[in-house]
Coordinates of N, CA and C in Angstrom, one line a residue:
M1 N -27.4 -0.9 -94.5 CA -28.1 -2.0 -93.9 C -29.6 -1.8 -94.0
G2 N -30.3 -2.8 -94.4 CA -31.8 -2.7 -94.7 C -32.5 -2.6 -93.3
E3 N -33.8 -2.1 -93.4 CA -34.6 -2.0 -92.2 C -35.0 -3.3 -91.7
R4 N -34.9 -3.6 -90.4 CA -35.3 -4.8 -89.8 C -36.7 -4.6 -89.3
T5 N -37.6 -5.6 -89.6 CA -39.0 -5.5 -89.1 C -39.4 -6.6 -88.2
E6 N -38.6 -7.6 -88.0 CA -39.0 -8.7 -87.1 C -39.0 -8.2 -85.7
S7 N -40.0 -8.7 -84.9 CA -40.1 -8.3 -83.4 C -39.4 -9.3 -82.6
N8 N -38.3 -8.9 -81.9 CA -37.6 -9.7 -81.0 C -37.4 -9.1 -79.6
Q9 N -38.4 -8.3 -79.2 CA -38.2 -7.5 -78.0 C -38.2 -8.3 -76.8
T10 N -37.4 -7.9 -75.8 CA -37.4 -8.5 -74.5 C -38.4 -7.9 -73.6
A11 N -38.4 -8.3 -72.4 CA -39.3 -7.8 -71.4 C -39.2 -6.3 -71.2
A12 N -40.4 -5.7 -71.2 CA -40.5 -4.2 -71.0 C -39.9 -3.5 -72.1
G13 N -39.7 -4.1 -73.3 CA -39.1 -3.4 -74.4 C -37.7 -3.1 -74.3
Q14 N -37.0 -3.7 -73.4 CA -35.6 -3.4 -73.2 C -34.7 -4.4 -74.0
P15 N -33.6 -3.9 -74.6 CA -32.7 -4.9 -75.3 C -31.9 -5.6 -74.3
P16 N -31.4 -6.8 -74.7 CA -30.6 -7.6 -73.7 C -29.2 -7.0 -73.5
A17 N -28.7 -7.1 -72.3 CA -27.4 -6.6 -71.9 C -26.4 -7.5 -72.5
R18 N -25.4 -7.0 -73.2 CA -24.3 -7.8 -73.8 C -23.2 -6.8 -74.2
G19 N -22.0 -7.4 -74.3 CA -20.8 -6.6 -74.7 C -20.4 -5.6 -73.7
R20 N -19.8 -4.5 -74.1 CA -19.3 -3.5 -73.2 C -20.4 -2.6 -72.7
P21 N -20.2 -1.9 -71.6 CA -21.3 -1.1 -70.9 C -21.9 -0.1 -71.9
R22 N -23.2 0.1 -71.8 CA -23.9 1.1 -72.6 C -23.5 2.5 -72.3
D23 N -23.5 3.4 -73.3 CA -23.2 4.8 -73.2 C -24.6 5.5 -73.0
A24 N -24.8 6.0 -71.8 CA -26.1 6.6 -71.4 C -26.4 7.8 -72.3
E25 N -25.4 8.6 -72.6 CA -25.7 9.8 -73.4 C -26.0 9.4 -74.8
R26 N -25.4 8.4 -75.4 CA -25.7 7.9 -76.7 C -27.1 7.3 -76.7
D27 N -27.5 6.6 -75.7 CA -28.8 6.0 -75.6 C -29.9 7.2 -75.6
R28 N -29.6 8.2 -74.8 CA -30.6 9.3 -74.8 C -30.7 10.0 -76.1
A29 N -29.5 10.2 -76.8 CA -29.6 10.8 -78.1 C -30.4 10.0 -79.1
L30 N -30.3 8.7 -79.0 CA -31.1 7.9 -79.9 C -32.6 8.0 -79.6
L31 N -32.9 8.0 -78.3 CA -34.3 8.1 -77.9 C -34.9 9.4 -78.3
E32 N -34.2 10.5 -78.1 CA -34.7 11.8 -78.5 C -34.8 11.9 -80.0
A33 N -33.9 11.3 -80.7 CA -34.0 11.3 -82.2 C -35.2 10.5 -82.6
T34 N -35.5 9.4 -81.9 CA -36.7 8.6 -82.3 C -38.0 9.5 -82.2
V35 N -38.1 10.2 -81.1 CA -39.3 11.1 -80.9 C -39.3 12.1 -82.0
Q36 N -38.2 12.7 -82.4 CA -38.2 13.8 -83.4 C -38.6 13.2 -84.8
V37 N -38.1 12.0 -85.1 CA -38.4 11.4 -86.4 C -39.9 11.0 -86.4
L38 N -40.4 10.5 -85.3 CA -41.8 10.1 -85.2 C -42.7 11.3 -85.4
Q39 N -42.3 12.4 -84.8 CA -43.1 13.6 -85.0 C -43.1 14.1 -86.4
E40 N -42.0 14.0 -87.1 CA -41.9 14.4 -88.5 C -42.5 13.5 -89.5
S41 N -42.3 12.2 -89.3 CA -42.7 11.2 -90.3 C -43.7 10.1 -89.9
G42 N -44.1 10.1 -88.6 CA -45.0 9.1 -88.2 C -44.3 7.7 -88.1
Y43 N -45.1 6.7 -87.5 CA -44.5 5.4 -87.3 C -44.2 4.8 -88.7
G44 N -45.1 4.9 -89.7 CA -44.8 4.3 -91.0 C -43.6 4.9 -91.7
G45 N -43.3 6.1 -91.5 CA -42.2 6.8 -92.1 C -40.9 6.7 -91.4
L46 N -40.9 6.2 -90.1 CA -39.7 6.1 -89.3 C -38.8 4.9 -89.8
T47 N -37.5 5.2 -89.9 CA -36.6 4.1 -90.2 C -35.5 4.2 -89.2
T48 N -34.8 3.1 -88.9 CA -33.7 3.1 -88.0 C -32.5 3.9 -88.6
A49 N -32.4 3.9 -89.9 CA -31.4 4.7 -90.6 C -31.6 6.2 -90.3
A50 N -32.8 6.7 -90.4 CA -33.1 8.1 -90.1 C -32.8 8.5 -88.7
V51 N -33.2 7.6 -87.8 CA -33.0 7.8 -86.4 C -31.5 7.9 -86.1
A52 N -30.7 6.9 -86.6 CA -29.3 6.9 -86.4 C -28.6 8.1 -86.9
K53 N -29.0 8.6 -88.1 CA -28.5 9.8 -88.7 C -28.8 11.0 -87.8
R54 N -30.0 11.1 -87.4 CA -30.4 12.3 -86.5 C -29.6 12.3 -85.2
A55 N -29.3 11.1 -84.7 CA -28.6 11.0 -83.4 C -27.1 11.1 -83.6
G56 N -26.6 11.0 -84.9 CA -25.2 11.1 -85.1 C -24.4 9.8 -84.8
V57 N -25.1 8.7 -85.0 CA -24.4 7.4 -84.8 C -24.6 6.5 -86.0
S58 N -24.0 5.4 -86.0 CA -24.1 4.4 -87.1 C -25.4 3.5 -86.8
T59 N -25.9 2.9 -87.9 CA -27.0 2.0 -87.7 C -26.6 0.8 -86.9
A60 N -25.3 0.4 -87.0 CA -24.8 -0.7 -86.2 C -24.9 -0.4 -84.7
T61 N -24.6 0.9 -84.4 CA -24.7 1.3 -82.9 C -26.1 1.1 -82.5
L62 N -27.1 1.6 -83.3 CA -28.5 1.5 -82.9 C -28.9 0.0 -82.8
Y63 N -28.5 -0.8 -83.7 CA -28.9 -2.2 -83.7 C -28.3 -3.0 -82.5
R64 N -27.2 -2.5 -81.9 CA -26.7 -3.1 -80.7 C -27.6 -2.9 -79.5
R65 N -28.4 -1.9 -79.6 CA -29.3 -1.5 -78.6 C -30.8 -2.0 -78.8
W66 N -31.3 -1.8 -80.0 CA -32.6 -2.2 -80.4 C -32.6 -3.0 -81.7
R67 N -33.3 -4.1 -81.7 CA -33.1 -5.0 -82.8 C -34.0 -4.7 -84.0
S68 N -35.0 -3.8 -83.8 CA -35.9 -3.5 -84.9 C -36.5 -2.1 -84.6
K69 N -37.2 -1.6 -85.6 CA -37.8 -0.3 -85.4 C -38.9 -0.4 -84.3
E70 N -39.6 -1.5 -84.3 CA -40.7 -1.6 -83.3 C -40.0 -1.7 -81.9
D71 N -38.9 -2.4 -81.7 CA -38.2 -2.4 -80.4 C -37.8 -1.0 -80.0
L72 N -37.3 -0.2 -81.0 CA -36.8 1.1 -80.8 C -38.0 2.0 -80.2
V73 N -39.1 1.9 -80.9 CA -40.3 2.8 -80.4 C -40.8 2.3 -79.0
V74 N -40.9 1.0 -78.8 CA -41.3 0.5 -77.5 C -40.3 0.9 -76.5
G75 N -39.0 0.7 -76.8 CA -37.9 1.1 -75.8 C -38.0 2.6 -75.5
T76 N -38.3 3.4 -76.5 CA -38.4 4.9 -76.3 C -39.5 5.2 -75.3
A77 N -40.7 4.6 -75.5 CA -41.8 4.8 -74.7 C -41.5 4.4 -73.2
V78 N -40.9 3.2 -73.1 CA -40.6 2.7 -71.7 C -39.6 3.5 -71.0
R79 N -38.6 3.9 -71.7 CA -37.5 4.8 -71.1 C -38.1 6.1 -70.8
W80 N -38.9 6.7 -71.7 CA -39.5 8.0 -71.4 C -40.4 7.9 -70.1
A81 N -41.2 6.9 -70.1 CA -42.1 6.8 -68.9 C -41.4 6.6 -67.6
S82 N -40.2 5.9 -67.7 CA -39.5 5.7 -66.5 C -38.8 6.9 -65.9
D83 N -38.7 8.0 -66.8 CA -38.1 9.2 -66.4 C -39.1 10.1 -65.6
L84 N -40.3 9.8 -65.6 CA -41.3 10.6 -64.9 C -41.2 10.4 -63.4
G85 N -41.2 11.4 -62.6 CA -41.0 11.4 -61.2 C -42.3 10.9 -60.5
P86 N -42.2 10.7 -59.2 CA -43.4 10.3 -58.4 C -44.3 11.4 -58.2
Q87 N -45.6 11.1 -58.0 CA -46.6 12.1 -57.8 C -46.4 12.7 -56.4
P88 N -46.3 14.0 -56.3 CA -46.1 14.6 -54.9 C -47.3 14.6 -54.1
D89 N -47.1 14.6 -52.8 CA -48.2 14.7 -51.8 C -48.2 16.2 -51.3
T90 N -49.2 17.0 -51.7 CA -49.2 18.4 -51.4 C -49.9 18.6 -50.1
G91 N -50.6 17.6 -49.5 CA -51.3 17.7 -48.3 C -52.8 18.0 -48.4
G92 N -53.2 18.2 -49.7 CA -54.6 18.5 -49.9 C -55.1 18.1 -51.3
L93 N -56.4 17.8 -51.5 CA -56.8 17.3 -52.7 C -56.6 18.3 -53.9
E94 N -56.9 19.6 -53.6 CA -56.8 20.6 -54.7 C -55.3 20.7 -55.2
G95 N -54.4 20.7 -54.2 CA -53.0 20.7 -54.6 C -52.5 19.5 -55.3
D96 N -52.9 18.3 -54.8 CA -52.6 17.0 -55.5 C -53.2 17.0 -56.9
L97 N -54.4 17.4 -57.0 CA -55.1 17.3 -58.3 C -54.5 18.3 -59.3
A98 N -54.1 19.5 -58.8 CA -53.5 20.5 -59.7 C -52.1 20.0 -60.2
A99 N -51.4 19.3 -59.3 CA -50.1 18.7 -59.6 C -50.2 17.6 -60.7
L100 N -51.3 16.8 -60.5 CA -51.5 15.7 -61.5 C -51.9 16.3 -62.8
L101 N -52.8 17.3 -62.9 CA -53.1 18.0 -64.1 C -51.9 18.6 -64.8
R102 N -51.1 19.3 -64.0 CA -49.9 19.9 -64.6 C -49.0 18.9 -65.2
D103 N -48.8 17.8 -64.5 CA -47.9 16.7 -65.0 C -48.5 16.2 -66.3
K104 N -49.8 16.0 -66.4 CA -50.4 15.5 -67.6 C -50.3 16.5 -68.8
A105 N -50.5 17.8 -68.4 CA -50.4 18.8 -69.4 C -48.9 18.9 -70.0
D106 N -48.0 18.8 -69.1 CA -46.6 18.8 -69.5 C -46.3 17.6 -70.4
T107 N -46.8 16.5 -70.0 CA -46.6 15.3 -70.8 C -47.2 15.4 -72.2
L108 N -48.4 15.8 -72.3 CA -49.1 15.9 -73.6 C -48.5 17.0 -74.5
E109 N -47.9 18.0 -73.9 CA -47.3 19.1 -74.7 C -45.9 18.8 -75.0
G110 N -45.3 17.8 -74.5 CA -43.9 17.4 -74.7 C -43.7 16.1 -75.5
P111 N -42.5 15.5 -75.3 CA -42.2 14.3 -76.0 C -43.3 13.2 -75.8
G112 N -43.8 13.1 -74.6 CA -44.8 12.1 -74.3 C -46.0 12.2 -75.1
G113 N -46.4 13.5 -75.4 CA -47.6 13.7 -76.2 C -47.4 13.2 -77.6
R114 N -46.2 13.5 -78.2 CA -45.8 13.0 -79.5 C -45.8 11.5 -79.6
L115 N -45.3 10.9 -78.5 CA -45.3 9.4 -78.5 C -46.7 8.9 -78.4
L116 N -47.5 9.5 -77.6 CA -48.9 9.1 -77.4 C -49.7 9.1 -78.7
H117 N -49.5 10.2 -79.5 CA -50.1 10.3 -80.8 C -49.7 9.0 -81.7
V118 N -48.5 8.7 -81.7 CA -48.0 7.6 -82.5 C -48.5 6.3 -82.0
L119 N -48.5 6.0 -80.7 CA -48.9 4.8 -80.1 C -50.4 4.6 -80.3
I120 N -51.2 5.6 -80.1 CA -52.6 5.5 -80.3 C -52.9 5.1 -81.7
G121 N -52.3 5.8 -82.7 CA -52.5 5.5 -84.1 C -52.2 4.1 -84.5
E122 N -51.1 3.5 -84.0 CA -50.6 2.2 -84.4 C -51.1 1.1 -83.5
S123 N -51.6 1.4 -82.3 CA -51.9 0.3 -81.4 C -53.1 -0.6 -81.9
A124 N -53.9 0.0 -82.7 CA -55.1 -0.8 -83.2 C -54.7 -2.0 -84.0
H125 N -53.5 -2.0 -84.6 CA -53.1 -3.2 -85.4 C -51.6 -3.6 -85.1
N126 N -51.1 -3.2 -83.9 CA -49.8 -3.6 -83.5 C -49.9 -3.9 -82.0
E127 N -49.9 -5.2 -81.7 CA -50.1 -5.7 -80.4 C -49.0 -5.2 -79.4
A128 N -47.7 -5.2 -79.9 CA -46.6 -4.8 -79.0 C -46.8 -3.3 -78.6
L129 N -47.1 -2.4 -79.6 CA -47.3 -1.0 -79.2 C -48.6 -0.8 -78.4
A130 N -49.6 -1.6 -78.6 CA -50.8 -1.5 -77.7 C -50.4 -1.9 -76.3
R131 N -49.6 -2.9 -76.2 CA -49.2 -3.3 -74.8 C -48.4 -2.2 -74.1
V132 N -47.5 -1.6 -74.8 CA -46.6 -0.6 -74.2 C -47.4 0.7 -73.9
L133 N -48.4 1.0 -74.8 CA -49.3 2.1 -74.5 C -50.0 1.9 -73.2
D134 N -50.5 0.7 -72.9 CA -51.2 0.4 -71.7 C -50.2 0.4 -70.5
T135 N -49.1 -0.4 -70.6 CA -48.3 -0.6 -69.4 C -47.4 0.5 -69.1
A136 N -46.9 1.2 -70.1 CA -45.9 2.3 -69.9 C -46.5 3.7 -69.7
I137 N -47.7 3.9 -70.3 CA -48.2 5.2 -70.3 C -49.6 5.3 -69.5
I138 N -50.5 4.4 -69.9 CA -51.8 4.6 -69.3 C -51.9 4.1 -67.8
Q139 N -51.3 2.9 -67.6 CA -51.4 2.4 -66.2 C -50.7 3.3 -65.2
P140 N -49.5 3.8 -65.5 CA -48.9 4.8 -64.5 C -49.8 5.9 -64.1
V141 N -50.5 6.5 -65.1 CA -51.5 7.6 -64.9 C -52.6 7.1 -64.0
R142 N -53.1 5.9 -64.3 CA -54.2 5.4 -63.5 C -53.8 5.2 -62.0
D143 N -52.5 4.7 -61.8 CA -52.0 4.4 -60.5 C -51.8 5.8 -59.7
R144 N -51.3 6.8 -60.4 CA -51.1 8.1 -59.8 C -52.4 8.7 -59.4
A145 N -53.4 8.6 -60.3 CA -54.7 9.2 -60.0 C -55.4 8.5 -58.8
A146 N -55.2 7.1 -58.8 CA -55.8 6.4 -57.7 C -55.2 6.8 -56.3
T147 N -53.9 7.1 -56.4 CA -53.2 7.5 -55.1 C -53.8 8.8 -54.7
V148 N -54.0 9.8 -55.6 CA -54.6 11.1 -55.2 C -56.0 10.9 -54.6
V149 N -56.8 10.0 -55.1 CA -58.1 9.7 -54.6 C -58.0 9.1 -53.2
R150 N -57.2 8.1 -53.0 CA -57.1 7.4 -51.7 C -56.6 8.4 -50.7
R151 N -55.6 9.3 -51.0 CA -55.2 10.3 -50.0 C -56.4 11.2 -49.6
A152 N -57.1 11.6 -50.6 CA -58.2 12.5 -50.4 C -59.3 11.9 -49.5
V153 N -59.6 10.6 -49.7 CA -60.6 9.9 -48.9 C -60.0 9.7 -47.5
A154 N -58.8 9.4 -47.4 CA -58.2 9.2 -46.0 C -58.2 10.5 -45.2
R155 N -58.0 11.6 -45.9 CA -58.0 12.9 -45.2 C -59.5 13.4 -45.0
G156 N -60.4 12.8 -45.6 CA -61.8 13.2 -45.4 C -62.2 14.3 -46.4
D157 N -61.4 14.5 -47.4 CA -61.6 15.6 -48.4 C -62.8 15.2 -49.3
I158 N -63.0 13.9 -49.6 CA -64.0 13.4 -50.5 C -64.6 12.1 -49.9
P159 N -65.8 11.8 -50.3 CA -66.4 10.5 -49.8 C -65.7 9.4 -50.6
P160 N -65.7 8.2 -50.1 CA -65.1 7.0 -50.8 C -65.7 6.8 -52.2
L161 N -64.8 6.4 -53.1 CA -65.3 6.1 -54.5 C -65.2 4.6 -54.7
E162 N -66.1 4.1 -55.5 CA -66.1 2.7 -55.7 C -64.9 2.3 -56.5
D163 N -64.4 3.1 -57.4 CA -63.3 2.8 -58.2 C -62.3 4.0 -58.1
A164 N -61.2 3.9 -57.4 CA -60.3 5.0 -57.3 C -59.6 5.4 -58.6
H165 N -59.7 4.5 -59.6 CA -59.0 4.9 -60.9 C -59.9 5.7 -61.8
V166 N -61.1 6.0 -61.4 CA -62.0 6.8 -62.3 C -61.4 8.2 -62.5
L167 N -60.7 8.7 -61.6 CA -60.1 10.0 -61.8 C -59.2 10.1 -63.0
A168 N -58.5 9.0 -63.2 CA -57.5 8.9 -64.4 C -58.3 9.1 -65.7
D169 N -59.5 8.4 -65.8 CA -60.3 8.5 -67.0 C -60.7 10.0 -67.2
L170 N -61.1 10.7 -66.2 CA -61.5 12.1 -66.3 C -60.3 13.0 -66.7
V171 N -59.2 12.7 -66.1 CA -58.0 13.6 -66.3 C -57.5 13.3 -67.8
V172 N -57.2 12.1 -68.1 CA -56.7 11.8 -69.4 C -57.6 12.2 -70.5
G173 N -58.9 11.8 -70.4 CA -59.9 12.1 -71.4 C -60.1 13.6 -71.6
S174 N -60.2 14.3 -70.5 CA -60.4 15.8 -70.6 C -59.1 16.4 -71.2
M175 N -57.9 16.0 -70.7 CA -56.7 16.7 -71.2 C -56.5 16.4 -72.7
V176 N -56.7 15.2 -73.1 CA -56.5 14.8 -74.5 C -57.5 15.6 -75.4
S177 N -58.8 15.7 -74.9 CA -59.8 16.5 -75.7 C -59.4 18.0 -75.8
L178 N -59.0 18.6 -74.7 CA -58.7 20.0 -74.7 C -57.4 20.3 -75.5
L179 N -56.4 19.5 -75.3 CA -55.1 19.8 -75.9 C -54.9 19.2 -77.3
F180 N -55.5 18.1 -77.6 CA -55.3 17.5 -78.9 C -56.5 17.8 -79.9
L181 N -57.7 17.9 -79.4 CA -58.9 17.9 -80.2 C -59.7 19.2 -80.3
T182 N -59.4 20.1 -79.4 CA -60.1 21.4 -79.4 C -59.4 22.5 -80.1
P183 N -60.0 22.9 -81.3 CA -59.3 23.9 -82.1 C -59.0 25.2 -81.5
D184 N -59.8 25.7 -80.6 CA -59.6 27.0 -80.0 C -58.8 27.0 -78.7
A185 N -58.2 25.8 -78.3 CA -57.5 25.7 -77.1 C -56.3 26.7 -77.1
A186 N -55.6 26.8 -78.2 CA -54.4 27.7 -78.3 C -54.8 29.1 -78.2
H187 N -56.0 29.5 -78.8 CA -56.5 30.8 -78.8 C -56.8 31.2 -77.3
R188 N -57.5 30.3 -76.6 CA -57.9 30.6 -75.2 C -56.6 30.9 -74.4
A189 N -55.6 30.1 -74.7 CA -54.3 30.2 -73.9 C -53.6 31.5 -74.2
T190 N -53.5 31.9 -75.4 CA -52.7 33.1 -75.8 C -53.4 34.4 -75.4
A191 N -54.7 34.3 -75.2 CA -55.5 35.4 -74.8 C -55.1 36.0 -73.5
D192 N -54.5 35.2 -72.6 CA -54.1 35.7 -71.3 C -52.6 35.3 -71.0
D193 N -51.9 35.1 -72.1 CA -50.4 34.8 -72.0 C -50.1 33.6 -71.2
S194 N -51.0 32.6 -71.2 CA -50.6 31.3 -70.6 C -50.5 30.2 -71.7
T195 N -50.0 29.0 -71.3 CA -50.0 27.9 -72.2 C -51.3 27.2 -72.3
S196 N -51.5 26.4 -73.4 CA -52.7 25.6 -73.5 C -52.9 24.7 -72.3
G197 N -51.8 24.2 -71.8 CA -51.9 23.3 -70.6 C -52.4 24.0 -69.4
E198 N -51.9 25.2 -69.1 CA -52.3 26.0 -68.0 C -53.8 26.4 -68.1
A199 N -54.2 26.8 -69.3 CA -55.6 27.1 -69.5 C -56.5 25.9 -69.2
A200 N -56.0 24.7 -69.7 CA -56.8 23.5 -69.4 C -56.9 23.2 -67.9
I201 N -55.8 23.4 -67.2 CA -55.8 23.2 -65.7 C -56.9 24.1 -65.1
R202 N -56.8 25.4 -65.4 CA -57.8 26.3 -64.8 C -59.2 25.9 -65.1
E203 N -59.4 25.4 -66.3 CA -60.8 25.0 -66.7 C -61.2 23.7 -66.0
L204 N -60.3 22.8 -65.9 CA -60.7 21.4 -65.4 C -60.7 21.3 -63.9
L205 N -59.8 22.0 -63.2 CA -59.6 21.8 -61.8 C -60.9 22.0 -61.0
P206 N -61.7 23.1 -61.2 CA -62.9 23.2 -60.4 C -64.0 22.1 -60.7
F207 N -64.0 21.8 -62.0 CA -65.0 20.7 -62.4 C -64.6 19.4 -61.8
L208 N -63.3 19.0 -61.8 CA -62.9 17.7 -61.2 C -63.2 17.7 -59.7
L209 N -62.9 18.8 -59.0 CA -63.2 18.9 -57.6 C -64.7 18.6 -57.3
R210 N -65.5 19.3 -58.1 CA -67.0 19.0 -57.9 C -67.3 17.6 -58.2
A211 N -66.8 17.1 -59.3 CA -67.1 15.7 -59.8 C -66.7 14.7 -58.7
L212 N -65.6 14.9 -58.0 CA -65.2 14.0 -57.0 C -65.9 14.2 -55.6
G213 N -66.7 15.2 -55.6 CA -67.5 15.4 -54.3 C -66.7 16.1 -53.3
A214 N -65.8 17.0 -53.7 CA -64.9 17.6 -52.7 C -65.8 18.5 -51.8
R215 N -65.5 18.4 -50.5 CA -66.2 19.2 -49.5 C -65.7 20.6 -49.5
P216 N -66.5 21.6 -49.3 CA -66.0 23.0 -49.3 C -65.0 23.2 -48.1
T217 N -64.0 24.0 -48.4 CA -63.0 24.3 -47.4 C -63.3 25.6 -46.7

């Protein structure tokens, strides 16, 4: 079967419900295969046939779930984002901020990071992928960061901020820079037997606390 390229995606990148009930394990296998093929071949090199083969299913099975390669990538991003749990309330700004940084580090070093690479590269000329980058990945981070800020203000940990979402820009920008763009990040991490993400958290946490105006404890 030839590669389908037309965009027929439904709301939130999800395929329409039809026929017999979906097999959740098969869906997950296809989503994981999509991330793996994207990592190896990029968006331009991804084909539904390659994903189906990696997942051990037929292309007909894949097309019953997603109508095109674009729908498949969008659906993968939406499903992956929906698997992320809620931001915990640790009772203090430092704990909340450390949890947020750890969540972002885990994201960028795992499947979410590989998806982010692909979506950023393609979003400049693909409106559907740009939309899912914003709604499924960027906005949830902004909302979680704003929650951390509002909790801290309510507790008196920091003075009020004009824009509670500013923390997300600091977290995402700094994490992407340290984990994706800094050549010696891996060296700094292995020097003390920690991961790149853990090294980034140690580096960023004191800076972000000062930037937010955290009062000394």
